[in-house]
mmCIF file of C-alpha atoms in Angstrom:
data_model
loop_
_atom_site.group_PDB
_atom_site.id
_atom_site.type_symbol
_atom_site.label_atom_id
_atom_site.label_comp_id
_atom_site.label_asym_id
_atom_site.label_seq_id
_atom_site.Cartn_x
_atom_site.Cartn_y
_atom_site.Cartn_z
ATOM 1 C CA MET A 1 108.204 95.604 128.203
ATOM 2 C CA ILE A 2 106.915 94.764 124.726
ATOM 3 C CA SER A 3 108.904 92.196 122.792
ATOM 4 C CA CYS A 4 108.596 90.521 119.386
ATOM 5 C CA LEU A 5 108.015 86.841 118.719
ATOM 6 C CA SER A 6 111.261 85.427 117.363
ATOM 7 C CA SER A 7 110.074 81.936 116.483
ATOM 8 C CA SER A 8 107.167 79.580 117.058
ATOM 9 C CA PRO A 9 106.338 75.879 116.607
ATOM 10 C CA ASN A 10 103.953 76.748 113.787
ATOM 11 C CA TYR A 11 106.678 78.646 111.955
ATOM 12 C CA LEU A 12 108.967 75.606 112.097
ATOM 13 C CA CYS A 13 106.143 73.311 110.955
ATOM 14 C CA ASP A 14 105.399 75.629 108.042
ATOM 15 C CA LYS A 15 109.062 75.637 107.053
ATOM 16 C CA ILE A 16 109.327 71.847 107.183
ATOM 17 C CA ALA A 17 106.079 71.372 105.232
ATOM 18 C CA PHE A 18 107.208 73.838 102.571
ATOM 19 C CA LYS A 19 110.513 71.987 102.125
ATOM 20 C CA LYS A 20 108.693 68.664 101.810
ATOM 21 C CA GLN A 21 106.410 70.143 99.159
ATOM 22 C CA ARG A 22 109.417 71.253 97.123
ATOM 23 C CA ARG A 23 111.298 67.894 97.295
ATOM 24 C CA GLY A 24 111.709 66.080 94.044
ATOM 25 C CA ILE A 25 110.887 69.160 91.966
ATOM 26 C CA THR A 26 113.261 69.942 89.126
ATOM 27 C CA ARG A 27 114.271 73.512 89.693
ATOM 28 C CA ALA A 28 114.738 75.818 86.766
ATOM 29 C CA CYS A 29 114.768 79.554 87.310
ATOM 30 C CA ILE A 30 112.241 82.225 86.495
ATOM 31 C CA GLN A 31 113.583 85.697 87.048
ATOM 32 C CA ARG A 32 110.964 87.988 88.508
ATOM 33 C CA PRO A 33 110.920 91.549 87.153
ATOM 34 C CA ARG A 34 112.406 94.002 89.592
ATOM 35 C CA ILE A 35 109.876 96.263 91.245
ATOM 36 C CA LEU A 36 111.082 99.830 91.292
ATOM 37 C CA PRO A 37 110.577 102.100 94.302
ATOM 38 C CA SER A 38 107.765 104.552 93.780
ATOM 39 C CA ALA A 39 108.490 108.212 93.281
ATOM 40 C CA THR A 40 108.754 109.797 96.724
ATOM 41 C CA ARG A 41 109.903 113.247 95.786
ATOM 42 C CA ASP A 42 108.684 116.157 97.842
ATOM 43 C CA CYS A 43 105.351 117.566 96.770
ATOM 44 C CA PHE A 44 102.997 120.195 98.113
ATOM 45 C CA GLY A 45 99.869 118.048 98.082
ATOM 46 C CA LEU A 46 98.695 114.824 99.604
ATOM 47 C CA ARG A 47 100.535 111.569 98.950
ATOM 48 C CA VAL A 48 99.077 108.105 99.540
ATOM 49 C CA PHE A 49 101.325 105.168 100.338
ATOM 50 C CA VAL A 50 100.182 101.552 100.581
ATOM 51 C CA LEU A 51 101.626 98.779 102.693
ATOM 52 C CA SER A 52 100.304 95.442 103.941
ATOM 53 C CA ASP A 53 101.279 92.161 105.598
ATOM 54 C CA LEU A 54 103.673 93.716 108.071
ATOM 55 C CA HIS A 55 103.893 90.582 110.253
ATOM 56 C CA THR A 56 105.828 92.410 112.933
ATOM 57 C CA ASP A 57 105.872 89.386 115.239
ATOM 58 C CA TYR A 58 109.106 88.783 113.326
ATOM 59 C CA PRO A 59 111.840 91.025 114.823
ATOM 60 C CA GLU A 60 113.334 91.939 111.441
ATOM 61 C CA ASN A 61 109.928 93.151 110.224
ATOM 62 C CA MET A 62 109.439 95.234 113.367
ATOM 63 C CA ALA A 63 112.933 96.662 112.874
ATOM 64 C CA TRP A 64 111.997 97.604 109.288
ATOM 65 C CA VAL A 65 108.935 99.525 110.497
ATOM 66 C CA ARG A 66 111.034 101.336 113.107
ATOM 67 C CA SER A 67 113.541 102.272 110.393
ATOM 68 C CA LEU A 68 110.957 104.269 108.409
ATOM 69 C CA SER A 69 111.700 107.979 108.455
ATOM 70 C CA THR A 70 109.881 110.084 111.040
ATOM 71 C CA LYS A 71 110.235 113.172 108.804
ATOM 72 C CA LYS A 72 110.018 112.042 105.195
ATOM 73 C CA HIS A 73 106.334 111.013 105.277
ATOM 74 C CA ASN A 74 104.998 113.200 108.033
ATOM 75 C CA LYS A 75 102.234 114.744 105.878
ATOM 76 C CA ASP A 76 101.273 111.602 104.015
ATOM 77 C CA VAL A 77 98.654 108.876 104.247
ATOM 78 C CA LEU A 78 99.553 105.261 104.887
ATOM 79 C CA VAL A 79 97.072 102.462 104.219
ATOM 80 C CA ALA A 80 98.012 99.382 106.244
ATOM 81 C CA GLY A 81 96.525 95.906 106.761
ATOM 82 C CA ASP A 82 97.406 92.599 108.468
ATOM 83 C CA VAL A 83 99.807 93.890 111.088
ATOM 84 C CA ALA A 84 100.646 91.326 113.789
ATOM 85 C CA GLU A 85 99.307 88.286 115.585
ATOM 86 C CA ILE A 86 100.331 89.373 119.092
ATOM 87 C CA TYR A 87 98.291 92.266 120.467
ATOM 88 C CA ASP A 88 101.259 94.067 122.056
ATOM 89 C CA ASN A 89 103.156 93.923 118.773
ATOM 90 C CA PHE A 90 100.089 95.250 116.948
ATOM 91 C CA VAL A 91 99.853 98.273 119.265
ATOM 92 C CA LEU A 92 103.588 98.956 119.053
ATOM 93 C CA THR A 93 103.565 98.731 115.247
ATOM 94 C CA MET A 94 100.588 101.032 114.824
ATOM 95 C CA SER A 95 102.178 103.494 117.252
ATOM 96 C CA PHE A 96 105.333 103.562 115.131
ATOM 97 C CA LEU A 97 103.307 104.127 111.959
ATOM 98 C CA LYS A 98 101.251 106.918 113.523
ATOM 99 C CA GLU A 99 104.478 108.656 114.549
ATOM 100 C CA ARG A 100 105.649 108.541 110.926
ATOM 101 C CA PHE A 101 102.456 109.242 108.976
ATOM 102 C CA GLU A 102 99.865 111.911 109.606
ATOM 103 C CA TYR A 103 97.022 109.541 108.730
ATOM 104 C CA VAL A 104 97.019 105.758 109.071
ATOM 105 C CA PHE A 105 94.118 103.575 107.923
ATOM 106 C CA TYR A 106 93.558 99.968 108.989
ATOM 107 C CA VAL A 107 91.357 96.958 108.250
ATOM 108 C CA PRO A 108 91.826 93.597 109.997
ATOM 109 C CA GLY A 109 93.491 90.647 108.344
ATOM 110 C CA ASN A 110 93.302 86.998 109.288
ATOM 111 C CA HIS A 111 96.632 86.974 111.151
ATOM 112 C CA ASP A 112 95.502 89.862 113.330
ATOM 113 C CA LEU A 113 92.687 87.662 114.650
ATOM 114 C CA TRP A 114 94.741 84.561 115.448
ATOM 115 C CA CYS A 115 94.499 83.697 119.138
ATOM 116 C CA ARG A 116 97.484 81.433 119.789
ATOM 117 C CA TRP A 117 99.623 83.754 121.878
ATOM 118 C CA GLU A 118 97.191 86.031 123.707
ATOM 119 C CA ARG A 119 97.323 86.192 127.509
ATOM 120 C CA GLU A 120 93.565 86.772 127.688
ATOM 121 C CA ASN A 121 91.079 84.056 126.820
ATOM 122 C CA LEU A 122 89.473 85.942 123.921
ATOM 123 C CA ASP A 123 87.761 84.633 120.834
ATOM 124 C CA SER A 124 88.608 86.236 117.483
ATOM 125 C CA LEU A 125 85.626 88.627 117.503
ATOM 126 C CA GLU A 126 86.551 89.836 120.990
ATOM 127 C CA LYS A 127 90.121 90.295 119.814
ATOM 128 C CA LEU A 128 88.875 92.270 116.793
ATOM 129 C CA ASN A 129 87.010 94.669 119.079
ATOM 130 C CA LYS A 130 90.132 95.010 121.207
ATOM 131 C CA LEU A 131 92.234 95.869 118.126
ATOM 132 C CA LEU A 132 89.696 98.407 116.868
ATOM 133 C CA ASN A 133 89.550 100.057 120.301
ATOM 134 C CA ALA A 134 93.349 100.332 120.259
ATOM 135 C CA CYS A 135 93.134 101.981 116.823
ATOM 136 C CA ARG A 136 90.637 104.541 118.107
ATOM 137 C CA GLN A 137 92.910 105.381 121.044
ATOM 138 C CA LEU A 138 95.925 105.777 118.735
ATOM 139 C CA GLY A 139 94.052 107.892 116.191
ATOM 140 C CA ILE A 140 94.112 105.193 113.489
ATOM 141 C CA GLU A 141 91.328 105.528 110.909
ATOM 142 C CA ILE A 142 89.009 102.511 110.518
ATOM 143 C CA ASN A 143 86.091 104.230 108.728
ATOM 144 C CA PRO A 144 85.765 105.957 105.326
ATOM 145 C CA ALA A 145 87.261 109.439 105.346
ATOM 146 C CA VAL A 146 87.839 112.421 103.080
ATOM 147 C CA ILE A 147 91.322 113.951 103.286
ATOM 148 C CA ASP A 148 92.124 117.047 101.235
ATOM 149 C CA GLY A 149 89.247 116.140 98.925
ATOM 150 C CA PHE A 150 90.514 112.586 98.434
ATOM 151 C CA ARG A 151 88.393 109.585 99.504
ATOM 152 C CA ILE A 152 89.642 106.439 101.241
ATOM 153 C CA ILE A 153 87.258 103.567 102.021
ATOM 154 C CA PRO A 154 88.301 100.642 104.256
ATOM 155 C CA LEU A 155 86.217 97.507 103.589
ATOM 156 C CA PHE A 156 85.836 94.841 106.257
ATOM 157 C CA SER A 157 85.724 91.341 104.799
ATOM 158 C CA TRP A 158 86.519 87.669 105.316
ATOM 159 C CA TYR A 159 86.869 84.724 102.975
ATOM 160 C CA HIS A 160 84.160 82.120 102.456
ATOM 161 C CA GLU A 161 86.284 79.139 103.458
ATOM 162 C CA ALA A 162 89.610 78.704 105.226
ATOM 163 C CA CYS A 163 92.261 76.111 105.839
ATOM 164 C CA LYS A 164 94.952 76.945 108.408
ATOM 165 C CA ASP A 165 92.784 79.566 110.123
ATOM 166 C CA PHE A 166 90.474 76.781 111.280
ATOM 167 C CA HIS A 167 92.943 76.174 114.093
ATOM 168 C CA THR A 168 94.300 79.643 114.798
ATOM 169 C CA CYS A 169 91.103 81.702 114.974
ATOM 170 C CA LYS A 170 88.426 81.068 117.590
ATOM 171 C CA TRP A 171 84.845 82.008 116.763
ATOM 172 C CA PRO A 172 81.655 82.081 118.823
ATOM 173 C CA GLY A 173 79.218 79.250 118.121
ATOM 174 C CA ASN A 174 77.135 81.085 115.498
ATOM 175 C CA LEU A 175 80.139 81.703 113.229
ATOM 176 C CA SER A 176 82.261 79.196 111.348
ATOM 177 C CA ASN A 177 85.110 79.146 108.830
ATOM 178 C CA ARG A 178 83.407 76.198 107.107
ATOM 179 C CA ASP A 179 80.527 78.175 105.631
ATOM 180 C CA SER A 180 79.683 81.716 104.547
ATOM 181 C CA SER A 181 78.666 82.977 107.999
ATOM 182 C CA LEU A 182 81.977 84.766 108.646
ATOM 183 C CA ALA A 183 82.044 86.406 105.216
ATOM 184 C CA LEU A 184 78.490 87.665 105.757
ATOM 185 C CA SER A 185 79.218 88.839 109.306
ATOM 186 C CA PHE A 186 82.287 90.854 108.320
ATOM 187 C CA ASP A 187 80.565 92.310 105.279
ATOM 188 C CA ALA A 188 77.727 93.503 107.533
ATOM 189 C CA MET A 189 80.261 95.593 109.464
ATOM 190 C CA ASN A 190 80.388 97.911 106.432
ATOM 191 C CA GLU A 191 76.686 98.746 106.618
ATOM 192 C CA LYS A 192 77.119 101.468 109.245
ATOM 193 C CA ASN A 193 79.180 103.428 106.695
ATOM 194 C CA GLN A 194 76.684 103.196 103.822
ATOM 195 C CA HIS A 195 75.515 106.804 104.137
ATOM 196 C CA THR A 196 79.115 108.062 104.008
ATOM 197 C CA VAL A 197 79.872 105.821 101.020
ATOM 198 C CA LYS A 198 76.820 107.153 99.149
ATOM 199 C CA GLN A 199 78.035 110.714 99.709
ATOM 200 C CA ILE A 200 81.490 109.763 98.445
ATOM 201 C CA LYS A 201 80.002 108.183 95.321
ATOM 202 C CA ARG A 202 78.103 111.385 94.526
ATOM 203 C CA THR A 203 81.009 113.758 95.015
ATOM 204 C CA CYS A 204 84.245 111.993 94.094
ATOM 205 C CA SER A 205 85.852 110.358 91.057
ATOM 206 C CA GLN A 206 89.108 109.368 92.800
ATOM 207 C CA ILE A 207 88.720 106.713 95.466
ATOM 208 C CA ILE A 208 90.922 104.163 97.160
ATOM 209 C CA MET A 209 89.197 101.104 98.579
ATOM 210 C CA PHE A 210 91.200 98.600 100.558
ATOM 211 C CA SER A 211 90.661 95.243 102.204
ATOM 212 C CA HIS A 212 92.895 92.469 103.435
ATOM 213 C CA PHE A 213 90.989 89.985 101.296
ATOM 214 C CA VAL A 214 90.497 89.481 97.581
ATOM 215 C CA PRO A 215 87.134 89.911 95.817
ATOM 216 C CA ARG A 216 87.830 87.908 92.645
ATOM 217 C CA GLN A 217 89.321 84.505 91.833
ATOM 218 C CA GLU A 218 90.859 86.045 88.712
ATOM 219 C CA LEU A 219 93.271 87.980 90.918
ATOM 220 C CA CYS A 220 95.024 84.763 91.876
ATOM 221 C CA PRO A 221 97.217 82.671 89.560
ATOM 222 C CA GLU A 222 95.738 79.352 88.495
ATOM 223 C CA LYS A 223 95.981 76.592 91.080
ATOM 224 C CA ARG A 224 98.560 74.626 89.106
ATOM 225 C CA MET A 225 100.918 77.613 89.314
ATOM 226 C CA LEU A 226 100.898 77.899 93.100
ATOM 227 C CA PHE A 227 103.404 76.818 95.730
ATOM 228 C CA TYR A 228 100.399 76.621 98.065
ATOM 229 C CA PRO A 229 97.584 74.874 96.164
ATOM 230 C CA ASN A 230 94.980 75.560 98.877
ATOM 231 C CA LEU A 231 95.275 79.307 98.297
ATOM 232 C CA PRO A 232 92.174 79.484 96.018
ATOM 233 C CA LYS A 233 90.077 78.350 99.001
ATOM 234 C CA ILE A 234 90.688 81.737 100.599
ATOM 235 C CA ILE A 235 90.500 83.821 97.421
ATOM 236 C CA GLY A 236 87.291 85.537 96.455
ATOM 237 C CA SER A 237 84.312 86.975 98.294
ATOM 238 C CA ASP A 238 80.992 87.523 96.553
ATOM 239 C CA TRP A 239 79.922 90.164 99.052
ATOM 240 C CA LEU A 240 83.217 92.033 98.865
ATOM 241 C CA GLU A 241 82.998 91.956 95.069
ATOM 242 C CA ASP A 242 79.457 93.364 95.243
ATOM 243 C CA ARG A 243 80.665 96.267 97.386
ATOM 244 C CA VAL A 244 83.555 96.966 95.037
ATOM 245 C CA ARG A 245 81.200 97.010 92.052
ATOM 246 C CA TYR A 246 78.736 99.251 93.895
ATOM 247 C CA ILE A 247 81.383 101.793 94.872
ATOM 248 C CA HIS A 248 83.132 101.485 91.529
ATOM 249 C CA GLY A 249 80.071 102.794 89.699
ATOM 250 C CA VAL A 250 81.714 106.225 89.621
ATOM 251 C CA GLU A 251 82.849 107.937 86.456
ATOM 252 C CA GLY A 252 86.592 108.336 86.628
ATOM 253 C CA GLU A 253 89.540 106.351 87.949
ATOM 254 C CA LEU A 254 89.579 104.259 91.081
ATOM 255 C CA PHE A 255 92.351 102.438 92.892
ATOM 256 C CA ALA A 256 91.787 99.361 94.995
ATOM 257 C CA PHE A 257 94.353 97.823 97.314
ATOM 258 C CA TRP A 258 94.083 94.159 98.213
ATOM 259 C CA PHE A 259 96.087 91.290 99.685
ATOM 260 C CA HIS A 260 97.162 87.732 98.841
ATOM 261 C CA MET A 261 98.680 87.839 95.362
ATOM 262 C CA PHE A 262 101.074 90.337 93.889
ATOM 263 C CA THR A 263 99.288 91.296 90.717
ATOM 264 C CA GLU A 264 97.861 94.366 89.092
ATOM 265 C CA ASP A 265 94.752 93.801 87.004
ATOM 266 C CA ASN A 266 92.867 96.329 84.878
ATOM 267 C CA TYR A 267 89.393 95.610 83.642
ATOM 268 C CA GLY A 268 86.049 97.316 83.206
ATOM 269 C CA GLY A 269 84.178 99.326 80.630
ATOM 270 C CA ARG A 270 85.121 102.597 79.047
ATOM 271 C CA GLY A 271 85.813 105.276 81.661
ATOM 272 C CA ASN A 272 85.190 102.719 84.408
ATOM 273 C CA SER A 273 88.583 101.130 85.078
ATOM 274 C CA CYS A 274 89.597 99.454 88.305
ATOM 275 C CA ARG A 275 93.191 98.687 89.190
ATOM 276 C CA TYR A 276 94.117 96.189 91.890
ATOM 277 C CA VAL A 277 97.406 96.651 93.734
ATOM 278 C CA GLN A 278 99.123 94.737 96.510
ATOM 279 C CA ALA A 279 102.167 95.916 98.463
ATOM 280 C CA PRO A 280 103.187 93.333 101.095
ATOM 281 C CA LEU A 281 106.196 93.378 103.359
ATOM 282 C CA ALA A 282 105.448 89.654 103.947
ATOM 283 C CA TYR A 283 107.206 87.032 106.049
ATOM 284 C CA PRO A 284 111.018 87.176 105.925
ATOM 285 C CA ARG A 285 111.109 83.760 104.239
ATOM 286 C CA GLU A 286 108.577 84.943 101.640
ATOM 287 C CA ARG A 287 110.672 87.998 100.791
ATOM 288 C CA ARG A 288 113.601 85.730 99.969
ATOM 289 C CA ARG A 289 111.669 84.144 97.103
ATOM 290 C CA MET A 290 109.806 87.192 95.825
ATOM 291 C CA ASN A 291 110.530 90.833 95.092
ATOM 292 C CA GLY A 292 111.780 91.777 98.507
ATOM 293 C CA GLY A 293 109.550 94.486 99.863
ATOM 294 C CA GLU A 294 111.861 96.294 102.211
ATOM 295 C CA THR A 295 113.570 97.975 99.248
ATOM 296 C CA TRP A 296 110.471 99.503 97.608
ATOM 297 C CA LEU A 297 107.879 99.887 100.380
ATOM 298 C CA PRO A 298 105.839 101.780 101.374
ATOM 299 C CA TYR A 299 104.604 102.208 97.817
ATOM 300 C CA CYS A 300 103.280 105.581 96.637
ATOM 301 C CA ILE A 301 100.166 105.319 94.455
ATOM 302 C CA TYR A 302 98.892 108.905 94.626
ATOM 303 C CA SER A 303 100.635 112.267 94.647
ATOM 304 C CA ASP A 304 100.255 115.795 93.242
ATOM 305 C CA GLY A 305 96.505 115.329 92.818
ATOM 306 C CA ASP A 306 96.568 112.193 90.673
ATOM 307 C CA PHE A 307 97.260 108.481 90.703
ATOM 308 C CA CYS A 308 100.743 107.404 89.687
ATOM 309 C CA ALA A 309 100.758 106.687 85.971
ATOM 310 C CA ARG A 310 103.552 104.115 86.047
ATOM 311 C CA ILE A 311 102.524 100.516 86.735
ATOM 312 C CA SER A 312 105.368 98.486 88.193
ATOM 313 C CA PRO A 313 106.166 95.173 86.492
ATOM 314 C CA CYS A 314 104.660 92.234 88.359
ATOM 315 C CA TYR A 315 105.355 88.643 87.442
ATOM 316 C CA TRP A 316 101.813 87.264 87.290
ATOM 317 C CA SER A 317 100.051 90.283 85.846
ATOM 318 C CA ASP A 318 102.725 90.423 83.136
ATOM 319 C CA TYR A 319 102.338 86.688 82.546
ATOM 320 C CA TYR A 320 98.550 86.867 82.120
ATOM 321 C CA ALA A 321 98.844 89.919 79.903
ATOM 322 C CA ALA A 322 100.588 87.644 77.401
ATOM 323 C CA ASN A 323 98.994 84.249 78.193
ATOM 324 C CA PRO A 324 95.328 83.274 78.533
ATOM 325 C CA ARG A 325 94.040 81.462 81.598
ATOM 326 C CA THR A 326 93.580 77.732 81.020
ATOM 327 C CA PRO A 327 91.625 76.460 84.052
ATOM 328 C CA ALA A 328 90.982 73.109 82.340
ATOM 329 C CA ASN A 329 94.734 72.436 82.418
ATOM 330 C CA THR A 330 95.477 70.694 85.721
ATOM 331 C CA THR A 331 99.110 69.807 85.044
ATOM 332 C CA CYS A 332 101.318 71.080 87.865
ATOM 333 C CA ALA A 333 103.531 73.932 86.720
ATOM 334 C CA LEU A 334 105.815 73.929 89.771
ATOM 335 C CA GLY A 335 108.755 72.498 87.887
ATOM 336 C CA CYS A 336 110.752 75.594 88.699
ATOM 337 C CA GLN A 337 111.878 77.828 91.481
ATOM 338 C CA ILE A 338 110.611 81.404 91.283
ATOM 339 C CA LEU A 339 113.257 83.849 92.399
#
C-alpha cells in the first residue's frame, strides 16, 4: 500500500530554523496581489496548463492532486516538475495526473532526487534513471514533442552550487554539488534532443520550454529581500541560459516555465520576447505566506491557438516594474511579513 509522508525530522528542523530567522523582526504587512485563476472555459483546441512543486509527500498536497477533475482537463496538456521525494509517492502522483490529462510532461527537480527515505541504496543519478523509467512506463513525456502543431521542450538542468542538497542528494564520485560538474552533466542530457530542437526552431514560432531550475539571477529578488538569503546560490545556470537563448532565437512569441521565484519577466529585442512564468503548489507552510496555489492551479497559459494575453499580478515582478534593482544596497529589507 502506498502512503504519504506526514512529517519528518527535516521538516521540523526547517520550521524551527525559519522561526528563529524571523525572531526580533518588526512585522509590518505587505499585501500580495491576488492571483486570479486562469480562464478554463471549454475550447475546441489544445490547452496548456502549468504546474510545479507538487511536493506530494505532504498528504494535503496529494489530496489536492487527487481532487483535480478527471473530466475537465482530459484533452489538455499539463507541464509538471518537482513532484515528490519518495519514489512511491512520485509514481502515484504521476499516475493521478496521467488519468486527468491527456499529455503530461516532466523534468526532474532537486527534491525528486533526494535519497533520505528510499528503501533501496541508490545514489541520486540511479534514482533519476528509476524516475525516468517510471515515466516511460506511465506514458509521461520527458523529451521534446509536437502536439497539434504546438512545441514543448523539457530542459534538464541543475544549479552550479547548492546548500541543503549537499546532504540530501547522493552523487557518484565524479560529480559534486560544490562545483559545476552537476550543472554540466545535467545539461549534457539535453544533447540527445538537439536534432529535434533544431527542427522545432525551423518550423515553429510558439514554444514552451520548461525546467525546474532558473537560468538567470535577475529572476530572483535581491538577496536583501529574501526570507532565505542562500537562495541566490541555487539561482542561475550559464548552460541553461545558453540553451534558452539558442532556442529563443525564433521570430515570434515564446513562453518559458521555471521554478524558484514567483515572477514574470519580459525582456528581449523587438519581436523576440521571452516571458518567464512559475506556477508552484509549494509546501503547505509556503502557501500560507504566499498566494495560495490550490485556488488558481493548474494555470492555463495557452488556449485557442494562442498564449493567454493576461499576465497575472505577481508581487516581485510588479515591484521591479516600478523600482530599479540596487545590488549595492545590502541593508536587510525583511522588516515586514509578506502575506
